[in-house]
PDB file of C-alpha atoms in Angstrom:
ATOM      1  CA  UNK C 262     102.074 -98.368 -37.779  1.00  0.00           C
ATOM      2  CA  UNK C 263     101.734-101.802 -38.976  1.00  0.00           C
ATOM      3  CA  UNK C 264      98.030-103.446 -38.816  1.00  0.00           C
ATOM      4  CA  UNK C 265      97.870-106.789 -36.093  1.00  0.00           C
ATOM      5  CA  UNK C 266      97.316-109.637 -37.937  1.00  0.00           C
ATOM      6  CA  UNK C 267      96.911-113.257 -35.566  1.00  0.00           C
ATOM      7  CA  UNK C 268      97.591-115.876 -37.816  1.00  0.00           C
ATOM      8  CA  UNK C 269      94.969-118.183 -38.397  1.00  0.00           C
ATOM      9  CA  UNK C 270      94.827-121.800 -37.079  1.00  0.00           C
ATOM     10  CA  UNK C 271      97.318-122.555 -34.242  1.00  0.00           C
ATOM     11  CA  UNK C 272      96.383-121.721 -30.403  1.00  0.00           C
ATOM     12  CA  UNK C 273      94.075-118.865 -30.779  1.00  0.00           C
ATOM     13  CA  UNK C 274      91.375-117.279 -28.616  1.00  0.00           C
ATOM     14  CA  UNK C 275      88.504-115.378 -29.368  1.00  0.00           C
ATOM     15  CA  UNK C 276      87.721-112.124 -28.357  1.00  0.00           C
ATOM     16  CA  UNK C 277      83.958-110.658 -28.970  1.00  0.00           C
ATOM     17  CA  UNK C 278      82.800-107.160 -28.709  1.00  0.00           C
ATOM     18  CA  UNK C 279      79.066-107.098 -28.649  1.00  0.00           C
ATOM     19  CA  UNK C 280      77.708-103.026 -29.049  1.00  0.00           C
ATOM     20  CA  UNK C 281      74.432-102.900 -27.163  1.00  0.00           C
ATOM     21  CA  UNK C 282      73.226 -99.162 -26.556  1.00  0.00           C
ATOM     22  CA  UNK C 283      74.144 -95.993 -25.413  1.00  0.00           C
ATOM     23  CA  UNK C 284      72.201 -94.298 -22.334  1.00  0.00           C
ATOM     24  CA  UNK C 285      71.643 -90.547 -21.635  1.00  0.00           C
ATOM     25  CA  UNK C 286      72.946 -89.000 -24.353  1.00  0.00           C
ATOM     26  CA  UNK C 287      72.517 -85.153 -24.778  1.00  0.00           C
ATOM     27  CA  UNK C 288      69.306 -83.986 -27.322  1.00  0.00           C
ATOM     28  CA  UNK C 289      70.887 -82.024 -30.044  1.00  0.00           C
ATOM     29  CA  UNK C 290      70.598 -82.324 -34.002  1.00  0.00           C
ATOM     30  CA  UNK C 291      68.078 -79.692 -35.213  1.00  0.00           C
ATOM     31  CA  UNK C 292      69.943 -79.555 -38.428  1.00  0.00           C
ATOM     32  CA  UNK C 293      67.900 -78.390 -41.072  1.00  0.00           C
ATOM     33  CA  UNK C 294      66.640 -80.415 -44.007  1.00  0.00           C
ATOM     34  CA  UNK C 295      68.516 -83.395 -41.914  1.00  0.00           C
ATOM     35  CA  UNK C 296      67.310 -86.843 -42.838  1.00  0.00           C
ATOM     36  CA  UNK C 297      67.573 -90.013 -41.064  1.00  0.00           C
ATOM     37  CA  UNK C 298      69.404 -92.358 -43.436  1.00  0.00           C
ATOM     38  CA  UNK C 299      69.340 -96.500 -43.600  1.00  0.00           C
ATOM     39  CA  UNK C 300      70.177 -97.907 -40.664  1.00  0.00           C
ATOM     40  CA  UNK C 301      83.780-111.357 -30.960  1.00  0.00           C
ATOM     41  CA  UNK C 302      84.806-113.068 -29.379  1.00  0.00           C
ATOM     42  CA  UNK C 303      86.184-111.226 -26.049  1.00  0.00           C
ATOM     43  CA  UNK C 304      83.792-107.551 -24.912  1.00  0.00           C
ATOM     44  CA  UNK C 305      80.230-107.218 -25.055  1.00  0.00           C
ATOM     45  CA  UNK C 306      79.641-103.264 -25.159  1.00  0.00           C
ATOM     46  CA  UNK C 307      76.747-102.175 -23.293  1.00  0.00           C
ATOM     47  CA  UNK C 308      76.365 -98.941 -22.593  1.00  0.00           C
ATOM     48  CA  UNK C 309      77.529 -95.853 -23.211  1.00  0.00           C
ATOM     49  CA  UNK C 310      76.065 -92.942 -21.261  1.00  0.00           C
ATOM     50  CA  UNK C 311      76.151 -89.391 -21.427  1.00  0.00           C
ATOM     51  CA  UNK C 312      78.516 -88.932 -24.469  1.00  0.00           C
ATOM     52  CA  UNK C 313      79.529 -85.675 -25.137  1.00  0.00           C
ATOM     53  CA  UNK C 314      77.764 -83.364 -27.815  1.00  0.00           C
ATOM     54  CA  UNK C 315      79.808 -82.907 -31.028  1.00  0.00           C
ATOM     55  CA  UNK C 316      80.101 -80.322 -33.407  1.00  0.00           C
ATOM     56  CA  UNK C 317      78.591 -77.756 -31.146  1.00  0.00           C
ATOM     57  CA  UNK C 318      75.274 -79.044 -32.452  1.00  0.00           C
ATOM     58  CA  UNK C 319      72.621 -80.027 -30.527  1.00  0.00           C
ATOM     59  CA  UNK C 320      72.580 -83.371 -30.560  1.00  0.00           C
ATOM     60  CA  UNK C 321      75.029 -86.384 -31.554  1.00  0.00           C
ATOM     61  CA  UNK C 322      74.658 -89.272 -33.874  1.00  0.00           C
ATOM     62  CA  UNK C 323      76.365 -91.622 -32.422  1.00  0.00           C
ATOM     63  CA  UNK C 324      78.699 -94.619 -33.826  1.00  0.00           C
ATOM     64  CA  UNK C 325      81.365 -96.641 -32.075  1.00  0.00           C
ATOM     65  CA  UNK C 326      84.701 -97.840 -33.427  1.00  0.00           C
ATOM     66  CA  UNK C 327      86.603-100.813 -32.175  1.00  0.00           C
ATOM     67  CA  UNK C 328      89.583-102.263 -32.514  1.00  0.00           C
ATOM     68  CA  UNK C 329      92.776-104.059 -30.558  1.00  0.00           C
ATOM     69  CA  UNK C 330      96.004-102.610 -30.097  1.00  0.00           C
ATOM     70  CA  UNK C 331      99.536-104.713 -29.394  1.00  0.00           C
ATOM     71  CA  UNK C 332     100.951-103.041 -26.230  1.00  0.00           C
ATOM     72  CA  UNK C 333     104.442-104.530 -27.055  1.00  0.00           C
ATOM     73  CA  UNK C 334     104.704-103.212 -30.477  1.00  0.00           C
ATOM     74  CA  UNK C 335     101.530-101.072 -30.950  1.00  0.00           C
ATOM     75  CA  UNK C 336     100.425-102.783 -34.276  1.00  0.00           C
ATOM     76  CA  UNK C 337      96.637-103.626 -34.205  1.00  0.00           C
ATOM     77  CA  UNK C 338      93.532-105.300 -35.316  1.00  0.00           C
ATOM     78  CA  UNK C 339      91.444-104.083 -38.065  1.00  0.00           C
ATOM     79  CA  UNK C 340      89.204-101.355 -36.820  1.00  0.00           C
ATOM     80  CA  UNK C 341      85.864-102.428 -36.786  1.00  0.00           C
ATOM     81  CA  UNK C 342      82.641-100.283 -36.703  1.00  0.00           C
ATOM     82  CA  UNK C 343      78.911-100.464 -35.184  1.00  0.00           C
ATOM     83  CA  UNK C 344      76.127 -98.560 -37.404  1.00  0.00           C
ATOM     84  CA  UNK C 345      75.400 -95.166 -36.604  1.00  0.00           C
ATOM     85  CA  UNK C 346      72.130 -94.524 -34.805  1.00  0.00           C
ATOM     86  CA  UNK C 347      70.736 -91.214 -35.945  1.00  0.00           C
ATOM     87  CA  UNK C 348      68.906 -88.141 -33.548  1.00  0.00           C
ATOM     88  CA  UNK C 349      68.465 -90.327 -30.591  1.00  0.00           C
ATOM     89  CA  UNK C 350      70.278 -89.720 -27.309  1.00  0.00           C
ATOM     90  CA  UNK C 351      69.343 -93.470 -26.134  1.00  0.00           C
ATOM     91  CA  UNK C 352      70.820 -95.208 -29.115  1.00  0.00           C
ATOM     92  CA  UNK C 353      70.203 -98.809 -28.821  1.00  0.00           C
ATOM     93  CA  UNK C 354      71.403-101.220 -31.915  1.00  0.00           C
ATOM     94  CA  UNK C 355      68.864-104.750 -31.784  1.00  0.00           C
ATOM     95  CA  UNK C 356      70.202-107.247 -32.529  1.00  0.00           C
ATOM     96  CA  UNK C 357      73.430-106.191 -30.565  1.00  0.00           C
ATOM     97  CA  UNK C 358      77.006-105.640 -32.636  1.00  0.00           C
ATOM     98  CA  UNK C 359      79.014-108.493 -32.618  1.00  0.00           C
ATOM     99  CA  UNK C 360      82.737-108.438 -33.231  1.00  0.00           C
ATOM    100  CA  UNK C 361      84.961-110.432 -33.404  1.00  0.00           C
ATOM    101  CA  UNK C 362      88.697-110.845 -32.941  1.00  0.00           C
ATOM    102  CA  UNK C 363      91.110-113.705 -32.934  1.00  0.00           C
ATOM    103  CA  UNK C 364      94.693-113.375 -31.411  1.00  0.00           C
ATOM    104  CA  UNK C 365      97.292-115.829 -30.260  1.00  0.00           C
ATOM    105  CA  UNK C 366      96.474-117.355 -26.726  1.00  0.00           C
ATOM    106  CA  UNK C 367      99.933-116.443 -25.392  1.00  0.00           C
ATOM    107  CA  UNK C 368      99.433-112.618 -26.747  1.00  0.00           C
ATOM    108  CA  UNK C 369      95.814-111.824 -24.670  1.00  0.00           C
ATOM    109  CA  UNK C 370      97.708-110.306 -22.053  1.00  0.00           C
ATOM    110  CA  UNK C 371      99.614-107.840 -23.840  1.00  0.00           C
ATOM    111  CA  UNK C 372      96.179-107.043 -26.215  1.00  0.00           C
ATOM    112  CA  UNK C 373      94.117-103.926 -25.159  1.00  0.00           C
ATOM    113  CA  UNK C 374      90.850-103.074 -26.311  1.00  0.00           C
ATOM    114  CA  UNK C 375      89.995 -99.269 -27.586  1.00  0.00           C
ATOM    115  CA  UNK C 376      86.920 -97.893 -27.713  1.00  0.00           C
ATOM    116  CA  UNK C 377      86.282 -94.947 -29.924  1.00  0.00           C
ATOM    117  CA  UNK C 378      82.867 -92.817 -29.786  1.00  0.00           C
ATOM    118  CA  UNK C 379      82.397 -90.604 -32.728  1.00  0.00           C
ATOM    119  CA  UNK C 380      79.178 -88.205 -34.020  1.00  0.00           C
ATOM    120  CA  UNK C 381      78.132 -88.635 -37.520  1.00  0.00           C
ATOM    121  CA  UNK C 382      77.915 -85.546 -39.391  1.00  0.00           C
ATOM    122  CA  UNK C 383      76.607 -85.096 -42.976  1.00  0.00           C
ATOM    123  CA  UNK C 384      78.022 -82.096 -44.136  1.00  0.00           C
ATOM    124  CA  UNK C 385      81.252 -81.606 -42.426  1.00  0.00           C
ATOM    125  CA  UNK C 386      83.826 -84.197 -40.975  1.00  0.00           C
ATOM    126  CA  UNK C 387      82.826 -86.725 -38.130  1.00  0.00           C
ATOM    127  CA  UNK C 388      83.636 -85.368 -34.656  1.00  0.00           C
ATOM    128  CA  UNK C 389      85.204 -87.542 -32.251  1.00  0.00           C
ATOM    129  CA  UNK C 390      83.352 -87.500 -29.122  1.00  0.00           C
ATOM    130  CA  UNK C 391      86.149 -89.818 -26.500  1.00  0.00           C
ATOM    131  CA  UNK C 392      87.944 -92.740 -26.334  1.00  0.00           C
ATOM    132  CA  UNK C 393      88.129 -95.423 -23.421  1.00  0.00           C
ATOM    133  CA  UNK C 394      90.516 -98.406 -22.990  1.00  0.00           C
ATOM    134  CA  UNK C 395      91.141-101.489 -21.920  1.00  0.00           C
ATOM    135  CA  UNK C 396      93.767-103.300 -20.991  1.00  0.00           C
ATOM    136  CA  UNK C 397      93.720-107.452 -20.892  1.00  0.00           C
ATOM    137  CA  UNK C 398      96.940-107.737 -19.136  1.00  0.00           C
ATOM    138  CA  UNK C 399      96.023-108.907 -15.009  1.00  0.00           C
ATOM    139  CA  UNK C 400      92.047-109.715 -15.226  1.00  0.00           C
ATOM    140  CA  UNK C 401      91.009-112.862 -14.382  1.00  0.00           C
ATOM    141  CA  UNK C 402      89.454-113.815 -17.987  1.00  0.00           C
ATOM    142  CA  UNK C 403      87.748-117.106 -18.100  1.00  0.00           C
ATOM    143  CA  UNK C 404      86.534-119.223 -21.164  1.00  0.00           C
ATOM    144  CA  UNK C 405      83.113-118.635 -21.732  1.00  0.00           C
ATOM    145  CA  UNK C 406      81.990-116.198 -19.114  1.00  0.00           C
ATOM    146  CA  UNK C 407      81.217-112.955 -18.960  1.00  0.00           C
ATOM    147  CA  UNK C 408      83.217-110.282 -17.018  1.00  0.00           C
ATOM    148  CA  UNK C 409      81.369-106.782 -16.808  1.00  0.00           C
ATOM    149  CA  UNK C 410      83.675-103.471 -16.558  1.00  0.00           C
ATOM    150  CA  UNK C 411      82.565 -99.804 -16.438  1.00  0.00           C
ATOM    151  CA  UNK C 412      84.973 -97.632 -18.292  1.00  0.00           C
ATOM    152  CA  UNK C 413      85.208 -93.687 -18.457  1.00  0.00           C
ATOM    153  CA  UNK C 414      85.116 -91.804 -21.512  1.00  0.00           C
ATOM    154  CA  UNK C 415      88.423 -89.305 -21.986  1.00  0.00           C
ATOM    155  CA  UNK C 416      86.850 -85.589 -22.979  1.00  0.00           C
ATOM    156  CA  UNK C 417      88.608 -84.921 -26.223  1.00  0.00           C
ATOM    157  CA  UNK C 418      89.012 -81.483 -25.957  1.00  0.00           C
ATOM    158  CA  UNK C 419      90.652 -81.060 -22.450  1.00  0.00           C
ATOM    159  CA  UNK C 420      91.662 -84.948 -22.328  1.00  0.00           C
ATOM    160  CA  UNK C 421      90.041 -85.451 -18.399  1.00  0.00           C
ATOM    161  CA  UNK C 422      87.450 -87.846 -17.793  1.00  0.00           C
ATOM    162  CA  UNK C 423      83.914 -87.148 -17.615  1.00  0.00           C
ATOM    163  CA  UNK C 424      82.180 -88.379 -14.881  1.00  0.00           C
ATOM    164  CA  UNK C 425      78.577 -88.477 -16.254  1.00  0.00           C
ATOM    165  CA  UNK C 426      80.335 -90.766 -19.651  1.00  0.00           C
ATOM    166  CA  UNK C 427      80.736 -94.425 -19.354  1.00  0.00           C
ATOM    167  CA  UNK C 428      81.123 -97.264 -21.579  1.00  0.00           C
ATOM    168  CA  UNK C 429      80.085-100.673 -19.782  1.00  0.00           C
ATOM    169  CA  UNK C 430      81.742-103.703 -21.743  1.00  0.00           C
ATOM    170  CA  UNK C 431      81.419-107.174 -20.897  1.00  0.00           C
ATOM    171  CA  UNK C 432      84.712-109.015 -21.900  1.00  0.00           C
ATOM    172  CA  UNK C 433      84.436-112.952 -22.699  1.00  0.00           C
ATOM    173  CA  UNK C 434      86.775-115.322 -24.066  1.00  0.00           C
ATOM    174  CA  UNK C 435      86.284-118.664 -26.320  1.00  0.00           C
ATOM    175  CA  UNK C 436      88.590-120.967 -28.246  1.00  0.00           C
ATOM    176  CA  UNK C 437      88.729-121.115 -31.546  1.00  0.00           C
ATOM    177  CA  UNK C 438      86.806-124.120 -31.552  1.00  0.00           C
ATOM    178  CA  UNK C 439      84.307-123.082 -29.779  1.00  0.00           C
ATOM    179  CA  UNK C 440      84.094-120.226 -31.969  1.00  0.00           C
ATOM    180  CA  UNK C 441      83.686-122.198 -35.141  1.00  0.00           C
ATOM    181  CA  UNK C 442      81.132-124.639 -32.924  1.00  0.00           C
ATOM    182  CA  UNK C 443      78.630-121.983 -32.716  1.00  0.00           C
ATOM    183  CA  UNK C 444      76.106-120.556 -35.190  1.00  0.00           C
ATOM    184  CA  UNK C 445      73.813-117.386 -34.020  1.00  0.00           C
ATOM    185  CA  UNK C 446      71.248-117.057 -36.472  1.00  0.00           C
ATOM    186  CA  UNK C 447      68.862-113.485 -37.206  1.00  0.00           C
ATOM    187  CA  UNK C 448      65.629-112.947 -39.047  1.00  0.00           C
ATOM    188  CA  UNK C 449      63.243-109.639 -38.441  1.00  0.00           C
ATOM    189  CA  UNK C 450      59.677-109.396 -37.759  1.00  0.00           C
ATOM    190  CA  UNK C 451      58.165-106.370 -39.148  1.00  0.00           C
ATOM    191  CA  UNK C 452      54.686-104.656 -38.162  1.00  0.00           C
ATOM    192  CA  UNK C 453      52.760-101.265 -39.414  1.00  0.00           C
ATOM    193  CA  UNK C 454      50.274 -99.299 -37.352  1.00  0.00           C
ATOM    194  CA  UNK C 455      47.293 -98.391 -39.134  1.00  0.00           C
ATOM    195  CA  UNK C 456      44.370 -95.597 -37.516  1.00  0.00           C
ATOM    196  CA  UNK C 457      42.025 -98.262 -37.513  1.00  0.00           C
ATOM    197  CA  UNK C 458      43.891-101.317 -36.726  1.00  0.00           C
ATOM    198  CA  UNK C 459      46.464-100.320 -34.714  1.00  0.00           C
ATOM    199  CA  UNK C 460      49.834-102.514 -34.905  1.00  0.00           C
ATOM    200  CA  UNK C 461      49.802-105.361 -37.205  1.00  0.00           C
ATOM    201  CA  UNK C 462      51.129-107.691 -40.189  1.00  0.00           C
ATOM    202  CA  UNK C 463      48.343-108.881 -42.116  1.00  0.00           C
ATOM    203  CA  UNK C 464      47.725-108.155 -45.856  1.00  0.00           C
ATOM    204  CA  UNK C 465      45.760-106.446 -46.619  1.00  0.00           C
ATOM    205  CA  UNK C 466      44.694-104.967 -43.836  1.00  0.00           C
ATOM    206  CA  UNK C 467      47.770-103.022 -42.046  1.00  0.00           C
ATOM    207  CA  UNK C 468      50.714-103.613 -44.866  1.00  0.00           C
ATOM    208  CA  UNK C 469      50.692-101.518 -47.884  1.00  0.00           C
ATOM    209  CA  UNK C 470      51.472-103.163 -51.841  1.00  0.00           C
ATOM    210  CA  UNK C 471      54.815-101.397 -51.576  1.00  0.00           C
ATOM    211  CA  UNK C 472      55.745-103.645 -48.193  1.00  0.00           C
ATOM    212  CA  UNK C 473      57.969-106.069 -49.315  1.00  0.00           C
ATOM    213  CA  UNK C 474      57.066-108.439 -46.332  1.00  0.00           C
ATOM    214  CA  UNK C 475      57.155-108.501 -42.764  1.00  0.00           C
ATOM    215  CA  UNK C 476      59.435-110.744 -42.194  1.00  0.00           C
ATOM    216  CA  UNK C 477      63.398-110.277 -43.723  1.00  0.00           C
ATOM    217  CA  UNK C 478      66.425-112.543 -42.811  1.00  0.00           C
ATOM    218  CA  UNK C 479      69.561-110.850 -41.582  1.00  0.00           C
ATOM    219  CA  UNK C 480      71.024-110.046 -45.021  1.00  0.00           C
ATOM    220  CA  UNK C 481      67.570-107.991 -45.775  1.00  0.00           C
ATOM    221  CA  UNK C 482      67.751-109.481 -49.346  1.00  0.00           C
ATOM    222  CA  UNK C 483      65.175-112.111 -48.530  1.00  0.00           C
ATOM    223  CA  UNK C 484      61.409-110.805 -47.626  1.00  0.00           C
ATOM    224  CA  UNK C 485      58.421-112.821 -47.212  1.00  0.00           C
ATOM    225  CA  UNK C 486      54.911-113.267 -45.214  1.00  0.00           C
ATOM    226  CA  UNK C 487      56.070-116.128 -43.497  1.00  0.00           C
ATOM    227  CA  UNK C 488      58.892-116.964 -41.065  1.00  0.00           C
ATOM    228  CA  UNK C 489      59.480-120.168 -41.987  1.00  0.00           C
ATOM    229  CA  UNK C 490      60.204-118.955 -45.784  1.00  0.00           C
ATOM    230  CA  UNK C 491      63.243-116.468 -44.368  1.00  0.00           C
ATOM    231  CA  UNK C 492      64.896-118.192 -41.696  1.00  0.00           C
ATOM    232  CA  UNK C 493      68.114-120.132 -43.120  1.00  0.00           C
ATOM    233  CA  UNK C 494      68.481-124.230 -42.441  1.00  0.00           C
ATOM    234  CA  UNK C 495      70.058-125.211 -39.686  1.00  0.00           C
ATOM    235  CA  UNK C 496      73.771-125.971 -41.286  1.00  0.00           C
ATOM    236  CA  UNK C 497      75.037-129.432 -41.904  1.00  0.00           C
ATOM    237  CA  UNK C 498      76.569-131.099 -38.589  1.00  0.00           C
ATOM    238  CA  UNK C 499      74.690-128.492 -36.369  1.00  0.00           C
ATOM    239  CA  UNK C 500      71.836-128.347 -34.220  1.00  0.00           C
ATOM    240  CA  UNK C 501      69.691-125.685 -32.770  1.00  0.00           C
ATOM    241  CA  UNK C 502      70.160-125.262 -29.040  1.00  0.00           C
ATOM    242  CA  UNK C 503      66.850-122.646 -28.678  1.00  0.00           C
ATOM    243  CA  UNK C 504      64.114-122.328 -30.707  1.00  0.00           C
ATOM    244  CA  UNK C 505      63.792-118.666 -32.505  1.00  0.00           C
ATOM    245  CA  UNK C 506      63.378-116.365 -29.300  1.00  0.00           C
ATOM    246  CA  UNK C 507      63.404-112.235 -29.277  1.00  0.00           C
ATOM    247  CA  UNK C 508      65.859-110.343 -28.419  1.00  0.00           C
ATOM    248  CA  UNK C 509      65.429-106.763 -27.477  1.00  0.00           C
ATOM    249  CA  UNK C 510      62.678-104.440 -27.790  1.00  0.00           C
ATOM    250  CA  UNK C 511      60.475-103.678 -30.937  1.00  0.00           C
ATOM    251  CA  UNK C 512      62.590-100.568 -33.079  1.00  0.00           C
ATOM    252  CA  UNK C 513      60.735 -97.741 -34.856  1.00  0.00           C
ATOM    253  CA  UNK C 514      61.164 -96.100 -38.202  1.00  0.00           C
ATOM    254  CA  UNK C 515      59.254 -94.736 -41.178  1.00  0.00           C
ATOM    255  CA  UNK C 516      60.031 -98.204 -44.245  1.00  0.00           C
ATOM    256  CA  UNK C 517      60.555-101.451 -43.699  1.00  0.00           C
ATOM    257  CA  UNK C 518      63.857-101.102 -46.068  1.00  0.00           C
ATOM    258  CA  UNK C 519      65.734 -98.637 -43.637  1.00  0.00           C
ATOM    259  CA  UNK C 520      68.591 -99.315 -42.209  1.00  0.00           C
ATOM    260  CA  UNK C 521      68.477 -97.293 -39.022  1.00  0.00           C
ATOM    261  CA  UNK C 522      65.818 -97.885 -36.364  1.00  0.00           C
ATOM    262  CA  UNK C 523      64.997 -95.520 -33.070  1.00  0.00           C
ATOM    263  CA  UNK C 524      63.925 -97.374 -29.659  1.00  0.00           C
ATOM    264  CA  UNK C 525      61.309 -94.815 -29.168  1.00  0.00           C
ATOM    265  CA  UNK C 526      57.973 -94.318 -31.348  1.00  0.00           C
ATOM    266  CA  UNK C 527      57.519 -90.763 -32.799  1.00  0.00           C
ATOM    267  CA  UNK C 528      54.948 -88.995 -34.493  1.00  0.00           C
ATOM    268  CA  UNK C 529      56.341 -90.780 -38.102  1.00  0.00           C
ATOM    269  CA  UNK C 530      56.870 -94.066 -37.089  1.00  0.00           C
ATOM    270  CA  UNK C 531      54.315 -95.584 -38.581  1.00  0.00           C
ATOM    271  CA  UNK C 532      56.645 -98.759 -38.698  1.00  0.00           C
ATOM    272  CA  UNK C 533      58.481-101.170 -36.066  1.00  0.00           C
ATOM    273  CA  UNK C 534      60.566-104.128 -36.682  1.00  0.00           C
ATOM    274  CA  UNK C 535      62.207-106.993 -33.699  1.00  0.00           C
ATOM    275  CA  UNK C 536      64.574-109.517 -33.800  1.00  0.00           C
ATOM    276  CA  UNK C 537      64.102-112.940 -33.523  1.00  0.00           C
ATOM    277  CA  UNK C 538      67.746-114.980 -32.686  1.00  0.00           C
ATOM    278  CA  UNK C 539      68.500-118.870 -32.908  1.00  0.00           C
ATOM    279  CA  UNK C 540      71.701-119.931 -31.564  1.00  0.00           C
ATOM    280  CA  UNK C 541      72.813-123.224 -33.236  1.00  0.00           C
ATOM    281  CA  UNK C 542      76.250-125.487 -32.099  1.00  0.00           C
ATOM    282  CA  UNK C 543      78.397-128.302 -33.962  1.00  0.00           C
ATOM    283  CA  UNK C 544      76.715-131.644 -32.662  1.00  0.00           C
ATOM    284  CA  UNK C 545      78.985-134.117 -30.508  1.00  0.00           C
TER     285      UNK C 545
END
């Protein structure tokens, strides 16, 4: 099968898949010695709910793959992946996934958009948990606005739906101008919880020597104890539309360095980290 490739320049549209969370997932992993490891423009992914367990283990790890297919010819986009989100069966990834594709205006019709869930697994092969489609051709897409769509997940094994599995999507489209017109911009505000202080940022006082900062920008190469000294410069011939707002809940986890963060506190999490988003555009 050949790989889609749009050609760049020309009369293109965006397409933007934005992964959100997953609802209702069954509780399963008890895995010994298991560790939780670091943690576009047309769909916005929003939900996923009540995946199936993989593995026959208890729980499911959940990641989602995404990618475009060609109905004409069945070539397709580069597959692109969300981050896994480890022993929690109401994933939620903040700040939201964003991918992002780029096709030929007079090809949208004939795209459609695949949706594969899978369950990380650590010592044996990744299971894959469903699929659900898309297809462009017939909906009533316009240019920047959102259209919302609940989608069933296929049961892998006996290849029927299940009715307790959705995926909710929000499909959008944008030009490729407006694409290249807009900026969204991500830094991270870290806290730890102390027994006698509770939740906090100040040093010393609630973060440790080892604490590289609490707050990162969105590479997490660059730490520091003050916003302003993380947060990149508005870019040459842009300006901000919003100042820095949050977006999403606060995350858990164990060190400000992982990867991976849970939406609900447990009995380690002894850390939490939110996102804080500026959206800039191209002045006119």
């Amino acid at each position: 099968m050949s790989t889609f490739a749009a050609a760049a320049g020309g009369d293109n549209v965006g397409i933007i898949v934005t992964l959100k969370k997953c609802a209702d997932l069954p509780i399963a992993d008890l895995r010994a010695g298991s560790f939780i490891p670091d943690v576009g423009p047309l769909s916005l992914v929003k939900d996923a709910v009540s995946l199936l367990p993989g593995g026959g283990e208890s729980s499911s790890d959940p990641y989602v793959k995404v990618k475009l297919v060609n109905t004409t010819d069945m070539s397709h986009s580069e597959e692109q992946q969300s981050p896994t989100v480890h022993k929690d069966v109401n994933p939620v990834w903040l700040p939201p996934c964003r991918f992002t594709f780029l096709v030929p205006s007079d090809k949208v019709e004939v795209q459609r958009l695949v949706l594969d869930v899978w369950d990380e697994d650590h010592m044996t092969k990744d299971d894959y948990l469903g699929t659900t489609k898309l297809d462009l051709k017939g909906l009533e897409l316009e240019k920047g606005f959102a259209q919302t769509f609940t989608l069933d997940l296929l049961d892998v094994k006996t290849g029927d739906k299940v009715p307790s599995a959705q995926v909710f999507i929000c499909v959008q489209l944008q030009t490729a101008a407006e694409m290249a017109s807009e900026q969204h911009e991500t830094v991270y505000e870290y806290e730890r919880w102390t027994p006698t202080g509770g939740w906090g940022k100040k040093y010393p006082g609630h973060l440790l020597p080892s604490d590289p900062g609490c707050w990162s920008d969105g590479s997490f190469e660059k730490w520091s104890m003050a916003m302003e000294e993380v947060e990149l410069p508005i870019p040459e011939g842009m300006h901000s539309l919003d100042h820095w707002v949050t977006e999403g809940d606060w995350m858990f986890g164990t060190d400000f360095r992982q990867k991976t963060w849970m939406n609900k506190k447990s009995n380690i999490s002894f850390v939490r980290r939110r996102a804080w988003v500026r959206k800039c555009e191209t002045k006119t």
